[in-house]
XYZ file of C-alpha atoms in Angstrom:
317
model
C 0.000 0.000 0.000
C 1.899 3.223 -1.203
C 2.083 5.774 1.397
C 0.971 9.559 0.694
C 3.825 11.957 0.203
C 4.725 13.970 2.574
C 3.725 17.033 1.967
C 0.335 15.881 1.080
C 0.495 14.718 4.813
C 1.146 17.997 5.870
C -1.266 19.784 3.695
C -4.061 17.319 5.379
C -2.791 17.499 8.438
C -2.700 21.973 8.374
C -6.205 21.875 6.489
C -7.729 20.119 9.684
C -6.241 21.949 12.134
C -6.963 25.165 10.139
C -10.605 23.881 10.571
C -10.936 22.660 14.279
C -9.385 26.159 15.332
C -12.445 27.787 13.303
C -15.020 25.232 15.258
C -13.135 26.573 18.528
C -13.392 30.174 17.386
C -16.796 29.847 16.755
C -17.880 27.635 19.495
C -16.025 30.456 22.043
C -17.711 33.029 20.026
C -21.647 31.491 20.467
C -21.305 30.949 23.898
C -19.497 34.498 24.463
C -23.103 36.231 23.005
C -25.823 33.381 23.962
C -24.370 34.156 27.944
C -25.140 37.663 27.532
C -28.933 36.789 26.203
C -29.537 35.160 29.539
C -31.624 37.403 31.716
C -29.532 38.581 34.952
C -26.257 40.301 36.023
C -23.268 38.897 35.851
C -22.198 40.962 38.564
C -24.915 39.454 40.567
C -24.045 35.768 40.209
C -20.424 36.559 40.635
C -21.582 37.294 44.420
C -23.589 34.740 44.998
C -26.507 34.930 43.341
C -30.135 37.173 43.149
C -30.489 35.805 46.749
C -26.912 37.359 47.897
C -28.921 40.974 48.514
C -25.599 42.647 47.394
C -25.298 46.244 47.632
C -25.376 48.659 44.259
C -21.776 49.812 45.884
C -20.738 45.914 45.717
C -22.777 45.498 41.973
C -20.484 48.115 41.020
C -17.213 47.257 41.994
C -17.223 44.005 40.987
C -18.457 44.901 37.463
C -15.294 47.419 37.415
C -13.290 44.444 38.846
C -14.515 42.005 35.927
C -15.052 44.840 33.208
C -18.408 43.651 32.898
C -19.232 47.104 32.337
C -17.314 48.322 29.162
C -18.778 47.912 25.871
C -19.264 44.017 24.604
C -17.150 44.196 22.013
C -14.040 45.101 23.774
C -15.331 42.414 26.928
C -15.357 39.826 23.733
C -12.131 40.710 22.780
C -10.199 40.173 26.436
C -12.007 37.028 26.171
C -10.447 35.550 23.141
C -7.163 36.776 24.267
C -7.756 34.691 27.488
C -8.820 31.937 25.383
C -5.416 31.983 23.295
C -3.326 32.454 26.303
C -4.979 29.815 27.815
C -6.251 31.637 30.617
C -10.300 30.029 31.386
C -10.753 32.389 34.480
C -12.318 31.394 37.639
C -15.420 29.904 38.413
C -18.294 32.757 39.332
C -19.900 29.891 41.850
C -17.296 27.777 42.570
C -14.391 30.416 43.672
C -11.863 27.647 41.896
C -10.250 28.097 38.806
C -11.607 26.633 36.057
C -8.737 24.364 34.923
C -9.049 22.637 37.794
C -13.022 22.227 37.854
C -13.006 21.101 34.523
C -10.083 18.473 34.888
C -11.836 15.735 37.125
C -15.216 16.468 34.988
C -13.521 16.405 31.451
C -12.323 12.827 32.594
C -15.106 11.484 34.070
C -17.750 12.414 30.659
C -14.666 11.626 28.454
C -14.739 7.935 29.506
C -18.510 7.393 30.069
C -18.538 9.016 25.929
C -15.210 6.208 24.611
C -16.497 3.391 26.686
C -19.965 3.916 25.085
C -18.796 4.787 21.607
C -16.801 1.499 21.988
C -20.057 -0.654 23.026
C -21.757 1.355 19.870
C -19.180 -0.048 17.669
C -19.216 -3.686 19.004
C -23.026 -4.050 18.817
C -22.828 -2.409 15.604
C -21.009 -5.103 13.650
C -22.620 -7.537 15.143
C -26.011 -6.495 13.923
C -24.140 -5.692 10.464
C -22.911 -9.383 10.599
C -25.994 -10.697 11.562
C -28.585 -8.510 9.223
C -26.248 -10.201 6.317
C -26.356 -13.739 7.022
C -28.220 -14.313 3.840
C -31.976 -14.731 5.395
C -34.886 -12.988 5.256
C -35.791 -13.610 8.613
C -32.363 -12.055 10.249
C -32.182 -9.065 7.736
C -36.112 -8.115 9.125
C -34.717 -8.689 12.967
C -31.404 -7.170 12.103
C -33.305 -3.690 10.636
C -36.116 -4.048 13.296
C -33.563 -3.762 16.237
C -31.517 -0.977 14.045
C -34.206 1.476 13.848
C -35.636 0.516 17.386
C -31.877 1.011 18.718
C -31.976 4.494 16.970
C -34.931 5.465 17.777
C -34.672 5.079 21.980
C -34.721 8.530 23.643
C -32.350 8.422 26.586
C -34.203 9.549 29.201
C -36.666 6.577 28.340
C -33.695 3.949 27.748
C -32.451 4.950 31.195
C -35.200 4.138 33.155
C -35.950 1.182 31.422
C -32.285 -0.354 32.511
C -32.301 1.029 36.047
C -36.211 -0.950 36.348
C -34.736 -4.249 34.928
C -31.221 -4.507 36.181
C -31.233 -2.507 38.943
C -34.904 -2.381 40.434
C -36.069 -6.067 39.160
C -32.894 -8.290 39.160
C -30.388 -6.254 41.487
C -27.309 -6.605 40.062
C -26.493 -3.128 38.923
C -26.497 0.047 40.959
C -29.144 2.675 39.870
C -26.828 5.400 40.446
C -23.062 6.260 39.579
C -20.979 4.473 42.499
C -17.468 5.213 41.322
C -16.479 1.746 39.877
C -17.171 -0.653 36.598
C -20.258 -1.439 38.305
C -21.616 1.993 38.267
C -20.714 2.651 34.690
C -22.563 0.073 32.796
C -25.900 1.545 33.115
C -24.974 4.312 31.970
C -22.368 3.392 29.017
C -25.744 1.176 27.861
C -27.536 3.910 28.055
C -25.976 6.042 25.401
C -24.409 3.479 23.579
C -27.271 1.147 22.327
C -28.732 4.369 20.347
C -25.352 4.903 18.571
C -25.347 1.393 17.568
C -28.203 1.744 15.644
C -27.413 4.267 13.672
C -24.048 3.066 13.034
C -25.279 -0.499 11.946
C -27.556 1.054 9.713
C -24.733 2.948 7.971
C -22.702 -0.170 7.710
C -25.239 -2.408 6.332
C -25.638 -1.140 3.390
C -22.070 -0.285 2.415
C -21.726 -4.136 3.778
C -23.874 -5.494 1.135
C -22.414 -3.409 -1.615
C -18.888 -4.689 -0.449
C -20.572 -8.616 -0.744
C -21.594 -7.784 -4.398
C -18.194 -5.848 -5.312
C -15.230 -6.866 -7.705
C -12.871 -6.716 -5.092
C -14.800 -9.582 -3.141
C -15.805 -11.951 -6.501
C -12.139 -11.973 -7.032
C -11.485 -13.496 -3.455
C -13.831 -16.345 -3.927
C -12.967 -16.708 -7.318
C -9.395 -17.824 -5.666
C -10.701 -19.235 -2.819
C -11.367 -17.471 0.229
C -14.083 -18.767 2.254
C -17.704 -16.778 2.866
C -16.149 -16.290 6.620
C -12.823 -15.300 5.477
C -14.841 -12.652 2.556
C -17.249 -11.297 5.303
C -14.773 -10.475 7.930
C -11.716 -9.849 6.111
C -12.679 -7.922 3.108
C -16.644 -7.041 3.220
C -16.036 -5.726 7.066
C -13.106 -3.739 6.606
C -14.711 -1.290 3.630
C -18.444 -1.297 5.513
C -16.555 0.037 8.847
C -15.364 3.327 6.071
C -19.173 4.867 6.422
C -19.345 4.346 10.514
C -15.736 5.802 10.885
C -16.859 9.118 9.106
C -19.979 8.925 11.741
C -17.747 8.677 14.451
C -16.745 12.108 14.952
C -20.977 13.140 14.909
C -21.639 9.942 17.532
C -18.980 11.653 19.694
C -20.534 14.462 19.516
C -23.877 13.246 20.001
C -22.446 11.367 22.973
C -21.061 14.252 25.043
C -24.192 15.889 24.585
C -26.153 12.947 25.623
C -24.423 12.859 28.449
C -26.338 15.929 29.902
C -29.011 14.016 30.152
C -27.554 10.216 31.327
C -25.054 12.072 34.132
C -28.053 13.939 35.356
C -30.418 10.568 35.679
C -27.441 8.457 37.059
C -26.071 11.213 38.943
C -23.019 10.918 37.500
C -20.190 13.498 37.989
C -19.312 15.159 34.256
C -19.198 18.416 32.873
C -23.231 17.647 31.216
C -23.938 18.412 34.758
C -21.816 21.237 35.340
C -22.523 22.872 32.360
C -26.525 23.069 33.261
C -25.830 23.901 36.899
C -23.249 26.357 35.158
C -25.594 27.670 33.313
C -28.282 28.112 36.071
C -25.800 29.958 38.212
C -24.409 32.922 35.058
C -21.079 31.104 35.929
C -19.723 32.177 32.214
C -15.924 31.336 32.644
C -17.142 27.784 33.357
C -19.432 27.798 30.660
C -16.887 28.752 28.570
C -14.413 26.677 29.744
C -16.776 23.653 29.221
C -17.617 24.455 25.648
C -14.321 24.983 24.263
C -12.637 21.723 26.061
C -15.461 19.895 24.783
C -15.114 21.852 21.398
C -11.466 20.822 21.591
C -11.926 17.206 22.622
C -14.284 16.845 19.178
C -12.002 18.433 17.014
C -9.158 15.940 17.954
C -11.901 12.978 17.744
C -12.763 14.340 14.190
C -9.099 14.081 12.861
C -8.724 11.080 14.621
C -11.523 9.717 12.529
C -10.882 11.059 9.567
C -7.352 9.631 9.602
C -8.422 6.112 10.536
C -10.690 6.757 6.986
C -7.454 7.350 5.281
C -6.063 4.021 6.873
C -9.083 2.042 5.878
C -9.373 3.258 2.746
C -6.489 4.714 1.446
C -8.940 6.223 -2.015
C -10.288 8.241 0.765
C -7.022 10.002 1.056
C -6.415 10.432 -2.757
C -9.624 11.791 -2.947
C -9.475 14.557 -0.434
């Protein structure tokens, strides 16, 4: 398999960096104006809230303090030259600096989002393997459980796996406990929707890889159905669900507002709605742009593994 020249490398590599820092401009940028819609003073929550009873005297220092009270433009500006200096600020509510909120929270959501992208993938090809076994009856289960899997709101999937496994048989906590145990509910929860999607994707481009030249040729020499499926048929249908992957992350960190919040789960879903709640816009901010970050890094991840996969991928772009 010839390898790209370098400098086409380079140029790929530049191109999609050139790109994520325009999806971290812009995410910095939305959440810069759509904290300013929010009814309130900043200056307010910075002391503890509309039930602090701070004075006007205290209002107005701390708005001279902050420079919440010079025009927006220039209070935009400071922030992006924060954001590039890598300065997030400190928390309004928390008093702590925002680095060191985020930390704990950014590794908590970022393995309950890989270990369920992970159980998305598995289940995935195994409905893709068994939707394609040649029967009518398994490609009408397989597609029945892919759009049911797709279709399962979390909040509903949730409930329905804390009633059965935790409520009915007992052998899974309901709520986040710190270990394995704690995350299963939880990983199932957002990763039995992905998997439905994703198998969906990779059916098709499955049976299009059974029915390709590339695959007549290997049992015209030999290769055994088993060997065509898994070896050759496999490896191009996983080329539409890696492209998907960077979406399902997203999807996933976003779902997580809702599973951390059932399961009470720490993660920075939670924290950004408390966050939220409170006006606490450096950790706002802070939360969008990591999480901005972390799916810029997951997209380039994903679109290399493309380019591995299916090196025609890389001559095309």
């Amino acid at each position: 398999m010839p390898r790209p020249p370098p400098g086409e490398a380079v140029s790929w590599i530049a191109y999609r960096f050139g790109g994520g820092l325009i999806v971290v401009w812009a995410a910095a940028t939305i959440v810069f104006f759509a904290m300013r819609l929010i009814p309130g003073d900043p200056a307010e929550a910075i002391l503890g809230g509309p039930g602090s009873q701070a004075s006007d005297e205290a209002l107005a220092h701390v708005r001279r303090e902050y420079g919440l009270d010079d025009p927006i433009l220039i209070q935009y500006g400071r922030q992006l030259i924060r954001l590039v200096t890598g300065e997030l600020g400190m928390s309004y509510s928390l008093r702590e600096s925002v680095s060191a909120v985020i930390g704990p929270l950014l590794l908590s959501t970022m393995v309950l989002a890989l270990s369920s992208l992970l159980v998305g993938w598995l289940l995935a090809v195994f409905l893709t393997l068994y939707s394609t076994r040649g029967s009518r009856l398994s490609a009408v289960v397989g597609n029945a459980l892919e759009l049911t899997a797709a279709s399962l709101p979390h909040f509903w999937l949730a409930v329905i796996l804390i009633v059965t496994f935790s409520t009915g048989l007992g052998i899974l906590p309901p709520v986040s406990t710190g270990t394995w145990s704690g995350l299963v509910l939880p990983t199932l929860t957002l990763g039995i929707p992905i998997a439905g999607f994703l198998a969906q994707v990779m059916r098709d481009a499955f049976l299009d890889a059974l029915e390709s030249p590339f695959a007549l040729t290997s049992r015209s020499r030999g290769a055994s159905p088993t060997r065509v499926r898994l070896v050759h048929a496999l490896r191009h249908a996983a080329v539409p669900g890696v492209n998907l992957t960077a979406w399902a992350f997203g999807y996933l960190v976003s779902g997580a507002v809702v599973v951390e919040t059932i399961f009470a789960r720490p993660g920075v879903g939670r924290s950004l709605v408390k966050a939220v709640l409170d006006r606490d816009v450096p950790l706002v901010t802070g939360i969008v742009l990591v999480t901005a970050l972390a799916y810029v890094i997951i997209m380039i991840v994903a679109d290399g593994l493309t380019r591995v996969v299916d090196p025609r991928t890389g001559r095309r772009s």
